[in-house]
PDB file of C-alpha atoms in Angstrom:
ATOM      1  CA  UNK H1446       0.168  -0.011  -0.028  1.00 81.00           C
ATOM      2  CA  UNK H1447       2.791   2.228   0.879  1.00 86.00           C
ATOM      3  CA  UNK H1448       4.542   1.826  -2.423  1.00 89.00           C
ATOM      4  CA  UNK H1449       1.250   2.300  -4.240  1.00 90.00           C
ATOM      5  CA  UNK H1450       0.807   5.482  -2.595  1.00 92.00           C
ATOM      6  CA  UNK H1451       4.190   6.574  -3.407  1.00 92.00           C
ATOM      7  CA  UNK H1452       3.744   5.856  -6.970  1.00 92.00           C
ATOM      8  CA  UNK H1453       0.400   7.868  -7.086  1.00 94.00           C
ATOM      9  CA  UNK H1454       2.277  10.937  -5.311  1.00 94.00           C
ATOM     10  CA  UNK H1455       4.879  10.717  -8.073  1.00 92.00           C
ATOM     11  CA  UNK H1456       2.636  10.378 -10.840  1.00 93.00           C
ATOM     12  CA  UNK H1457       0.791  13.496  -9.604  1.00 95.00           C
ATOM     13  CA  UNK H1458       3.800  15.702  -9.877  1.00 93.00           C
ATOM     14  CA  UNK H1459       3.371  17.247  -6.334  1.00 94.00           C
ATOM     15  CA  UNK H1460       5.899  19.920  -7.100  1.00 92.00           C
ATOM     16  CA  UNK H1461       3.250  21.662  -9.436  1.00 94.00           C
ATOM     17  CA  UNK H1462       0.332  21.064  -7.669  1.00 95.00           C
ATOM     18  CA  UNK H1463       0.363  24.886  -7.076  1.00 94.00           C
ATOM     19  CA  UNK H1464      -0.878  24.902 -10.784  1.00 95.00           C
ATOM     20  CA  UNK H1465      -4.471  23.680  -9.583  1.00 96.00           C
ATOM     21  CA  UNK H1466      -4.767  24.648  -5.889  1.00 96.00           C
ATOM     22  CA  UNK H1467      -2.902  27.914  -6.376  1.00 95.00           C
ATOM     23  CA  UNK H1468      -5.378  29.601  -8.866  1.00 95.00           C
ATOM     24  CA  UNK H1469      -8.287  28.270  -6.868  1.00 96.00           C
ATOM     25  CA  UNK H1470      -7.030  29.620  -3.515  1.00 92.00           C
ATOM     26  CA  UNK H1471      -6.135  32.898  -4.924  1.00 92.00           C
ATOM     27  CA  UNK H1472      -9.718  33.084  -6.630  1.00 91.00           C
ATOM     28  CA  UNK H1473     -11.335  32.726  -3.250  1.00 89.00           C
ATOM     29  CA  UNK H1474      -8.988  35.392  -1.794  1.00 88.00           C
ATOM     30  CA  UNK H1475      -9.840  37.940  -4.485  1.00 87.00           C
ATOM     31  CA  UNK H1476     -13.604  37.173  -4.097  1.00 84.00           C
ATOM     32  CA  UNK H1477     -13.433  37.754  -0.416  1.00 81.00           C
ATOM     33  CA  UNK H1478     -11.430  41.180  -0.893  1.00 70.00           C
ATOM     34  CA  UNK H1479      -9.193  39.940   2.075  1.00 51.00           C
ATOM     35  CA  UNK H1480     -11.605  38.510   4.321  1.00 54.00           C
ATOM     36  CA  UNK H1481     -11.029  34.699   4.303  1.00 50.00           C
ATOM     37  CA  UNK H1482     -13.200  33.773   7.238  1.00 51.00           C
ATOM     38  CA  UNK H1483     -15.063  30.572   6.256  1.00 51.00           C
ATOM     39  CA  UNK H1484     -18.334  31.954   7.670  1.00 48.00           C
ATOM     40  CA  UNK H1485     -18.083  34.344   4.438  1.00 57.00           C
ATOM     41  CA  UNK H1486     -18.224  31.247   2.010  1.00 64.00           C
ATOM     42  CA  UNK H1487     -21.227  30.833   0.020  1.00 69.00           C
ATOM     43  CA  UNK H1488     -20.577  27.207  -0.615  1.00 80.00           C
ATOM     44  CA  UNK H1489     -18.186  26.024   2.201  1.00 86.00           C
ATOM     45  CA  UNK H1490     -18.397  22.365   1.705  1.00 90.00           C
ATOM     46  CA  UNK H1491     -17.992  22.465  -2.114  1.00 93.00           C
ATOM     47  CA  UNK H1492     -14.984  24.642  -1.536  1.00 93.00           C
ATOM     48  CA  UNK H1493     -13.507  22.138   1.007  1.00 93.00           C
ATOM     49  CA  UNK H1494     -14.155  19.387  -1.570  1.00 97.00           C
ATOM     50  CA  UNK H1495     -12.161  21.285  -4.226  1.00 97.00           C
ATOM     51  CA  UNK H1496      -9.405  22.228  -1.811  1.00 95.00           C
ATOM     52  CA  UNK H1497      -8.841  18.653  -1.296  1.00 96.00           C
ATOM     53  CA  UNK H1498      -9.511  17.380  -4.678  1.00 98.00           C
ATOM     54  CA  UNK H1499      -7.189  19.853  -6.470  1.00 98.00           C
ATOM     55  CA  UNK H1500      -4.026  18.362  -4.820  1.00 97.00           C
ATOM     56  CA  UNK H1501      -3.500  14.742  -5.292  1.00 97.00           C
ATOM     57  CA  UNK H1502      -6.693  13.527  -7.347  1.00 98.00           C
ATOM     58  CA  UNK H1503      -6.927  16.433  -9.919  1.00 98.00           C
ATOM     59  CA  UNK H1504      -3.313  15.775 -10.722  1.00 97.00           C
ATOM     60  CA  UNK H1505      -3.414  12.096 -10.774  1.00 97.00           C
ATOM     61  CA  UNK H1506      -6.058  12.414 -13.557  1.00 97.00           C
ATOM     62  CA  UNK H1507      -4.224  15.278 -15.402  1.00 97.00           C
ATOM     63  CA  UNK H1508      -0.774  13.789 -15.395  1.00 94.00           C
ATOM     64  CA  UNK H1509      -1.738  10.119 -15.379  1.00 93.00           C
ATOM     65  CA  UNK H1510      -3.549  10.755 -18.787  1.00 94.00           C
ATOM     66  CA  UNK H1511      -0.635  13.022 -20.034  1.00 92.00           C
ATOM     67  CA  UNK H1512       2.022  10.113 -19.132  1.00 90.00           C
ATOM     68  CA  UNK H1513      -0.039   7.508 -20.844  1.00 90.00           C
ATOM     69  CA  UNK H1514      -0.272   9.333 -24.159  1.00 89.00           C
ATOM     70  CA  UNK H1515       3.258  10.885 -23.925  1.00 85.00           C
ATOM     71  CA  UNK H1516       4.917   7.434 -23.434  1.00 79.00           C
ATOM     72  CA  UNK H1517       6.956   7.758 -26.874  1.00 74.00           C
ATOM     73  CA  UNK H1518       8.046  11.240 -26.020  1.00 76.00           C
ATOM     74  CA  UNK H1519       8.922  10.760 -22.367  1.00 77.00           C
ATOM     75  CA  UNK H1520      11.338   7.786 -22.688  1.00 73.00           C
ATOM     76  CA  UNK H1521      14.426   9.926 -23.462  1.00 75.00           C
ATOM     77  CA  UNK H1522      13.410  13.190 -21.791  1.00 79.00           C
ATOM     78  CA  UNK H1523      15.648  14.006 -18.906  1.00 76.00           C
ATOM     79  CA  UNK H1524      12.969  16.233 -17.208  1.00 77.00           C
ATOM     80  CA  UNK H1525      10.658  13.187 -17.333  1.00 76.00           C
ATOM     81  CA  UNK H1526      13.388  10.666 -16.180  1.00 70.00           C
ATOM     82  CA  UNK H1527      14.937  12.712 -13.437  1.00 70.00           C
ATOM     83  CA  UNK H1528      12.420  15.096 -12.443  1.00 73.00           C
ATOM     84  CA  UNK H1529       8.948  13.769 -13.114  1.00 76.00           C
ATOM     85  CA  UNK H1530       7.912  10.274 -14.175  1.00 73.00           C
ATOM     86  CA  UNK H1531       8.032   7.968 -17.180  1.00 79.00           C
ATOM     87  CA  UNK H1532       5.555   4.978 -17.118  1.00 81.00           C
ATOM     88  CA  UNK H1533       6.435   1.418 -18.301  1.00 80.00           C
ATOM     89  CA  UNK H1534       3.643  -0.433 -20.176  1.00 79.00           C
ATOM     90  CA  UNK H1535       2.632  -2.271 -17.210  1.00 82.00           C
ATOM     91  CA  UNK H1536       2.450   0.907 -15.251  1.00 88.00           C
ATOM     92  CA  UNK H1537       0.184   2.538 -18.015  1.00 90.00           C
ATOM     93  CA  UNK H1538      -2.650   0.221 -17.263  1.00 88.00           C
ATOM     94  CA  UNK H1539      -2.268   0.936 -13.541  1.00 93.00           C
ATOM     95  CA  UNK H1540      -2.417   4.931 -14.591  1.00 94.00           C
ATOM     96  CA  UNK H1541      -5.602   4.268 -16.290  1.00 94.00           C
ATOM     97  CA  UNK H1542      -7.398   3.160 -13.393  1.00 95.00           C
ATOM     98  CA  UNK H1543      -5.696   5.707 -11.183  1.00 96.00           C
ATOM     99  CA  UNK H1544      -6.979   8.479 -13.530  1.00 97.00           C
ATOM    100  CA  UNK H1545     -10.527   6.828 -13.480  1.00 97.00           C
ATOM    101  CA  UNK H1546     -10.935   6.623  -9.721  1.00 97.00           C
ATOM    102  CA  UNK H1547      -9.366  10.078  -9.203  1.00 98.00           C
ATOM    103  CA  UNK H1548     -11.854  11.893 -11.421  1.00 98.00           C
ATOM    104  CA  UNK H1549     -14.825   9.871 -10.337  1.00 98.00           C
ATOM    105  CA  UNK H1550     -15.554  12.137  -7.117  1.00 98.00           C
ATOM    106  CA  UNK H1551     -15.521  15.310  -9.369  1.00 98.00           C
ATOM    107  CA  UNK H1552     -17.944  13.686 -11.785  1.00 97.00           C
ATOM    108  CA  UNK H1553     -20.104  12.611  -8.745  1.00 97.00           C
ATOM    109  CA  UNK H1554     -20.280  16.024  -7.568  1.00 97.00           C
ATOM    110  CA  UNK H1555     -21.070  17.856 -10.762  1.00 97.00           C
ATOM    111  CA  UNK H1556     -24.820  17.633 -10.378  1.00 96.00           C
ATOM    112  CA  UNK H1557     -24.858  19.622  -7.201  1.00 94.00           C
ATOM    113  CA  UNK H1558     -22.516  22.315  -8.202  1.00 95.00           C
ATOM    114  CA  UNK H1559     -23.956  25.891  -9.010  1.00 92.00           C
ATOM    115  CA  UNK H1560     -24.540  25.981 -12.801  1.00 93.00           C
ATOM    116  CA  UNK H1561     -21.718  28.226 -13.754  1.00 93.00           C
ATOM    117  CA  UNK H1562     -19.370  26.319 -11.730  1.00 94.00           C
ATOM    118  CA  UNK H1563     -20.456  22.902 -13.421  1.00 96.00           C
ATOM    119  CA  UNK H1564     -20.005  24.432 -16.780  1.00 96.00           C
ATOM    120  CA  UNK H1565     -16.296  25.369 -15.877  1.00 96.00           C
ATOM    121  CA  UNK H1566     -15.691  21.977 -14.407  1.00 98.00           C
ATOM    122  CA  UNK H1567     -17.058  20.411 -17.715  1.00 97.00           C
ATOM    123  CA  UNK H1568     -14.982  22.735 -19.709  1.00 97.00           C
ATOM    124  CA  UNK H1569     -11.739  21.716 -17.600  1.00 98.00           C
ATOM    125  CA  UNK H1570     -12.571  17.898 -18.307  1.00 98.00           C
ATOM    126  CA  UNK H1571     -13.007  18.747 -22.047  1.00 97.00           C
ATOM    127  CA  UNK H1572      -9.701  20.630 -22.135  1.00 97.00           C
ATOM    128  CA  UNK H1573      -7.741  17.675 -20.333  1.00 97.00           C
ATOM    129  CA  UNK H1574      -9.240  15.075 -22.519  1.00 97.00           C
ATOM    130  CA  UNK H1575      -8.890  16.678 -25.900  1.00 96.00           C
ATOM    131  CA  UNK H1576      -5.448  17.810 -24.916  1.00 96.00           C
ATOM    132  CA  UNK H1577      -4.077  14.320 -24.305  1.00 94.00           C
ATOM    133  CA  UNK H1578      -6.502  11.685 -26.156  1.00 93.00           C
ATOM    134  CA  UNK H1579      -6.730  10.939 -29.939  1.00 90.00           C
ATOM    135  CA  UNK H1580      -8.101  12.041 -32.354  1.00 89.00           C
ATOM    136  CA  UNK H1581      -8.031  15.511 -31.045  1.00 91.00           C
ATOM    137  CA  UNK H1582      -4.841  15.333 -29.213  1.00 93.00           C
ATOM    138  CA  UNK H1583      -4.471  19.207 -29.138  1.00 94.00           C
ATOM    139  CA  UNK H1584      -0.916  18.721 -27.680  1.00 94.00           C
ATOM    140  CA  UNK H1585       0.373  18.172 -31.257  1.00 93.00           C
ATOM    141  CA  UNK H1586      -1.504  20.963 -32.720  1.00 95.00           C
ATOM    142  CA  UNK H1587       0.359  24.336 -32.697  1.00 96.00           C
ATOM    143  CA  UNK H1588      -1.758  27.186 -31.006  1.00 95.00           C
ATOM    144  CA  UNK H1589      -4.313  24.808 -30.103  1.00 95.00           C
ATOM    145  CA  UNK H1590      -2.261  23.370 -27.384  1.00 95.00           C
ATOM    146  CA  UNK H1591      -2.620  26.691 -25.684  1.00 94.00           C
ATOM    147  CA  UNK H1592      -5.906  25.601 -24.568  1.00 93.00           C
ATOM    148  CA  UNK H1593      -4.177  23.468 -22.046  1.00 95.00           C
ATOM    149  CA  UNK H1594      -2.819  26.464 -20.518  1.00 94.00           C
ATOM    150  CA  UNK H1595      -6.300  27.637 -19.483  1.00 95.00           C
ATOM    151  CA  UNK H1596      -6.954  24.442 -17.698  1.00 96.00           C
ATOM    152  CA  UNK H1597      -5.142  25.989 -14.480  1.00 96.00           C
ATOM    153  CA  UNK H1598      -6.511  29.573 -14.205  1.00 96.00           C
ATOM    154  CA  UNK H1599      -9.783  28.259 -14.765  1.00 96.00           C
ATOM    155  CA  UNK H1600      -9.798  27.057 -11.271  1.00 97.00           C
ATOM    156  CA  UNK H1601      -9.321  30.711 -10.238  1.00 94.00           C
ATOM    157  CA  UNK H1602     -12.544  31.676 -11.715  1.00 93.00           C
ATOM    158  CA  UNK H1603     -14.241  28.477  -9.884  1.00 95.00           C
ATOM    159  CA  UNK H1604     -12.976  29.570  -6.522  1.00 92.00           C
ATOM    160  CA  UNK H1605     -13.975  33.125  -7.161  1.00 90.00           C
ATOM    161  CA  UNK H1606     -17.498  32.099  -8.254  1.00 89.00           C
ATOM    162  CA  UNK H1607     -18.016  29.567  -5.280  1.00 90.00           C
ATOM    163  CA  UNK H1608     -17.202  32.399  -2.925  1.00 87.00           C
ATOM    164  CA  UNK H1609     -18.821  35.296  -4.370  1.00 82.00           C
ATOM    165  CA  UNK H1610     -21.895  33.232  -6.041  1.00 66.00           C
ATOM    166  CA  UNK H1611     -21.368  35.683  -9.004  1.00 68.00           C
ATOM    167  CA  UNK H1612     -20.401  34.238 -12.509  1.00 68.00           C
ATOM    168  CA  UNK H1613     -17.068  36.232 -13.166  1.00 61.00           C
ATOM    169  CA  UNK H1614     -17.368  36.479 -16.832  1.00 70.00           C
ATOM    170  CA  UNK H1615     -15.441  39.828 -17.402  1.00 84.00           C
ATOM    171  CA  UNK H1616     -13.849  38.971 -20.820  1.00 89.00           C
ATOM    172  CA  UNK H1617     -10.781  41.160 -20.297  1.00 92.00           C
ATOM    173  CA  UNK H1618      -9.779  39.087 -17.262  1.00 90.00           C
ATOM    174  CA  UNK H1619     -10.458  35.698 -19.125  1.00 92.00           C
ATOM    175  CA  UNK H1620      -8.148  37.028 -21.723  1.00 94.00           C
ATOM    176  CA  UNK H1621      -5.437  37.900 -19.263  1.00 95.00           C
ATOM    177  CA  UNK H1622      -5.941  34.430 -17.532  1.00 94.00           C
ATOM    178  CA  UNK H1623      -5.515  32.786 -20.927  1.00 96.00           C
ATOM    179  CA  UNK H1624      -2.498  34.691 -22.035  1.00 96.00           C
ATOM    180  CA  UNK H1625      -0.907  33.952 -18.387  1.00 95.00           C
ATOM    181  CA  UNK H1626      -1.879  30.147 -18.610  1.00 95.00           C
ATOM    182  CA  UNK H1627      -0.456  30.136 -22.203  1.00 96.00           C
ATOM    183  CA  UNK H1628       2.677  31.669 -21.214  1.00 96.00           C
ATOM    184  CA  UNK H1629       3.437  29.169 -18.245  1.00 95.00           C
ATOM    185  CA  UNK H1630       2.533  26.373 -20.573  1.00 96.00           C
ATOM    186  CA  UNK H1631       4.620  27.522 -23.312  1.00 96.00           C
ATOM    187  CA  UNK H1632       7.444  27.956 -20.763  1.00 96.00           C
ATOM    188  CA  UNK H1633       7.038  24.408 -19.571  1.00 93.00           C
ATOM    189  CA  UNK H1634       7.115  23.022 -23.030  1.00 94.00           C
ATOM    190  CA  UNK H1635      10.610  24.653 -23.826  1.00 94.00           C
ATOM    191  CA  UNK H1636      12.566  21.855 -21.947  1.00 90.00           C
ATOM    192  CA  UNK H1637      10.448  19.200 -23.759  1.00 91.00           C
ATOM    193  CA  UNK H1638      10.886  20.893 -27.158  1.00 92.00           C
ATOM    194  CA  UNK H1639      13.835  18.816 -28.369  1.00 89.00           C
ATOM    195  CA  UNK H1640      12.151  15.334 -27.428  1.00 88.00           C
ATOM    196  CA  UNK H1641       8.811  16.247 -28.614  1.00 90.00           C
ATOM    197  CA  UNK H1642      10.394  17.062 -32.066  1.00 91.00           C
ATOM    198  CA  UNK H1643      12.295  13.764 -32.107  1.00 87.00           C
ATOM    199  CA  UNK H1644       8.983  12.131 -31.597  1.00 86.00           C
ATOM    200  CA  UNK H1645       7.469  14.093 -34.377  1.00 89.00           C
ATOM    201  CA  UNK H1646       5.069  15.739 -31.861  1.00 90.00           C
ATOM    202  CA  UNK H1647       4.498  19.334 -33.265  1.00 94.00           C
ATOM    203  CA  UNK H1648       3.745  21.471 -30.152  1.00 95.00           C
ATOM    204  CA  UNK H1649       3.607  25.238 -30.338  1.00 97.00           C
ATOM    205  CA  UNK H1650       7.047  25.319 -28.583  1.00 96.00           C
ATOM    206  CA  UNK H1651       8.469  23.044 -31.480  1.00 96.00           C
ATOM    207  CA  UNK H1652       6.792  25.283 -34.087  1.00 96.00           C
ATOM    208  CA  UNK H1653       8.264  28.392 -32.571  1.00 97.00           C
ATOM    209  CA  UNK H1654      11.855  27.048 -32.671  1.00 91.00           C
ATOM    210  CA  UNK H1655      14.664  28.234 -30.414  1.00 92.00           C
ATOM    211  CA  UNK H1656      14.324  28.607 -26.427  1.00 95.00           C
ATOM    212  CA  UNK H1657      15.082  32.535 -26.963  1.00 96.00           C
ATOM    213  CA  UNK H1658      11.844  32.896 -29.235  1.00 97.00           C
ATOM    214  CA  UNK H1659       9.837  30.999 -26.783  1.00 97.00           C
ATOM    215  CA  UNK H1660      11.036  32.914 -24.046  1.00 97.00           C
ATOM    216  CA  UNK H1661      10.188  36.336 -25.928  1.00 97.00           C
ATOM    217  CA  UNK H1662       6.675  35.164 -26.711  1.00 97.00           C
ATOM    218  CA  UNK H1663       6.028  34.032 -23.267  1.00 97.00           C
ATOM    219  CA  UNK H1664       7.196  37.318 -21.988  1.00 96.00           C
ATOM    220  CA  UNK H1665       5.084  39.313 -24.439  1.00 96.00           C
ATOM    221  CA  UNK H1666       2.005  37.304 -23.191  1.00 97.00           C
ATOM    222  CA  UNK H1667       2.601  38.766 -19.669  1.00 94.00           C
ATOM    223  CA  UNK H1668       3.513  42.041 -21.064  1.00 93.00           C
ATOM    224  CA  UNK H1669      -0.064  42.250 -22.630  1.00 95.00           C
ATOM    225  CA  UNK H1670      -1.678  40.684 -19.428  1.00 95.00           C
ATOM    226  CA  UNK H1671      -0.087  42.974 -16.931  1.00 94.00           C
ATOM    227  CA  UNK H1672      -1.763  46.463 -18.382  1.00 94.00           C
ATOM    228  CA  UNK H1673      -5.089  44.910 -18.679  1.00 94.00           C
ATOM    229  CA  UNK H1674      -5.047  43.600 -15.103  1.00 93.00           C
ATOM    230  CA  UNK H1675      -3.841  47.065 -14.001  1.00 93.00           C
ATOM    231  CA  UNK H1676      -6.692  49.094 -15.655  1.00 93.00           C
ATOM    232  CA  UNK H1677      -9.259  46.668 -14.358  1.00 90.00           C
ATOM    233  CA  UNK H1678      -8.067  47.318 -10.935  1.00 88.00           C
ATOM    234  CA  UNK H1679      -6.117  44.327 -10.093  1.00 89.00           C
ATOM    235  CA  UNK H1680      -2.996  46.569  -9.173  1.00 90.00           C
ATOM    236  CA  UNK H1681      -1.065  43.917  -7.087  1.00 89.00           C
ATOM    237  CA  UNK H1682      -1.545  41.055  -9.414  1.00 91.00           C
ATOM    238  CA  UNK H1683      -0.634  43.288 -12.152  1.00 92.00           C
ATOM    239  CA  UNK H1684       2.798  43.992 -10.582  1.00 91.00           C
ATOM    240  CA  UNK H1685       3.523  40.482 -10.043  1.00 88.00           C
ATOM    241  CA  UNK H1686       2.679  39.809 -13.613  1.00 91.00           C
ATOM    242  CA  UNK H1687       5.424  42.046 -14.624  1.00 91.00           C
ATOM    243  CA  UNK H1688       8.145  39.798 -12.593  1.00 92.00           C
ATOM    244  CA  UNK H1689       7.706  36.926 -14.854  1.00 95.00           C
ATOM    245  CA  UNK H1690       8.883  38.418 -18.016  1.00 94.00           C
ATOM    246  CA  UNK H1691      11.975  39.571 -16.088  1.00 94.00           C
ATOM    247  CA  UNK H1692      12.458  35.833 -15.197  1.00 95.00           C
ATOM    248  CA  UNK H1693      12.377  35.100 -18.661  1.00 96.00           C
ATOM    249  CA  UNK H1694      14.680  37.741 -19.626  1.00 95.00           C
ATOM    250  CA  UNK H1695      17.418  36.527 -17.207  1.00 95.00           C
ATOM    251  CA  UNK H1696      17.065  33.029 -18.787  1.00 96.00           C
ATOM    252  CA  UNK H1697      17.599  34.577 -22.171  1.00 95.00           C
ATOM    253  CA  UNK H1698      20.816  36.380 -21.057  1.00 95.00           C
ATOM    254  CA  UNK H1699      22.131  33.648 -18.752  1.00 95.00           C
ATOM    255  CA  UNK H1700      20.595  30.296 -19.651  1.00 91.00           C
ATOM    256  CA  UNK H1701      21.720  27.938 -22.494  1.00 89.00           C
ATOM    257  CA  UNK H1702      20.243  25.266 -24.854  1.00 88.00           C
ATOM    258  CA  UNK H1703      21.875  22.575 -22.805  1.00 88.00           C
ATOM    259  CA  UNK H1704      19.575  20.304 -21.206  1.00 86.00           C
ATOM    260  CA  UNK H1705      20.631  20.498 -17.779  1.00 88.00           C
ATOM    261  CA  UNK H1706      20.538  24.190 -17.975  1.00 92.00           C
ATOM    262  CA  UNK H1707      16.920  24.025 -19.282  1.00 92.00           C
ATOM    263  CA  UNK H1708      15.983  21.810 -16.517  1.00 90.00           C
ATOM    264  CA  UNK H1709      17.529  24.046 -13.724  1.00 93.00           C
ATOM    265  CA  UNK H1710      15.610  27.150 -14.981  1.00 95.00           C
ATOM    266  CA  UNK H1711      12.437  25.073 -15.150  1.00 94.00           C
ATOM    267  CA  UNK H1712      13.154  24.058 -11.578  1.00 93.00           C
ATOM    268  CA  UNK H1713      13.724  27.544 -10.669  1.00 95.00           C
ATOM    269  CA  UNK H1714      10.598  28.844 -12.256  1.00 95.00           C
ATOM    270  CA  UNK H1715       8.531  26.370 -10.127  1.00 95.00           C
ATOM    271  CA  UNK H1716      10.002  27.560  -7.036  1.00 94.00           C
ATOM    272  CA  UNK H1717       9.749  31.416  -8.169  1.00 93.00           C
ATOM    273  CA  UNK H1718       6.049  30.520  -8.939  1.00 93.00           C
ATOM    274  CA  UNK H1719       5.532  29.298  -5.232  1.00 94.00           C
ATOM    275  CA  UNK H1720       7.320  32.393  -3.684  1.00 93.00           C
ATOM    276  CA  UNK H1721       5.306  34.652  -5.950  1.00 91.00           C
ATOM    277  CA  UNK H1722       1.950  32.875  -5.187  1.00 90.00           C
ATOM    278  CA  UNK H1723       2.467  32.681  -1.528  1.00 91.00           C
ATOM    279  CA  UNK H1724       3.658  36.582  -1.474  1.00 92.00           C
ATOM    280  CA  UNK H1725       0.693  37.406  -3.534  1.00 88.00           C
ATOM    281  CA  UNK H1726      -1.696  35.657  -1.201  1.00 85.00           C
ATOM    282  CA  UNK H1727      -0.460  37.521   1.825  1.00 85.00           C
ATOM    283  CA  UNK H1728      -0.289  40.895   0.051  1.00 84.00           C
ATOM    284  CA  UNK H1729      -4.187  40.372  -0.988  1.00 80.00           C
ATOM    285  CA  UNK H1730      -5.316  39.291   2.366  1.00 67.00           C
TER     286      UNK H1730
END
């Protein structure tokens, strides 16, 4: 049992749980305008469910599917072998079951969710499935794979809506979330670019080409998002959005195309996101 649990933890990539639980938590904070007392929550039990589900189960489902269908590209990818996980053929069958049982609680709870939240959750499921599974397999379609980037900030909208009971459908804010999610997704794809290209998986990062070009475009996305956030009144979030292009610029000037360098910068970015996320959550509250 201990070995199985350890395997599930590694499959879920705990170092990037922040991509799911982080946006959700920030969404609840923004909705409460600094007052995070549970007595202000409109749907406390549902919020507690998502706080738990967005850690291990959500990521087992997301990355279990990803690792199953990325088998050919992951075998020689140093990031997957050393830092994340590659699945053997036997483990793929186990991952299918793990993904099914991980997503089952979410499917069960959908009928009792507020309508807009149910729509968002259904959208998230569609994104995860279409990104990974043929015949859609959006991961291998340049530009279309940016859709996956939105699978993370969508949880911020869910958190906001559950606390405020108000569907947050400001199109400009949704645009900024899409741009930020796309930037992070593109950045994470940089260290996979060589191996995806060898496996003939044409992601956006592969189509763009060099690491420098990918970093510039990621920075431009944040450069567009930050002013929108500022003029929408999210001054603190806008400030933090500007920090990420600075990180990308540092990598352009001091990083290399070497696999170890790319992996080191990727790890640094994850740590940077944790620091920025926790700092922002304290500033907002």
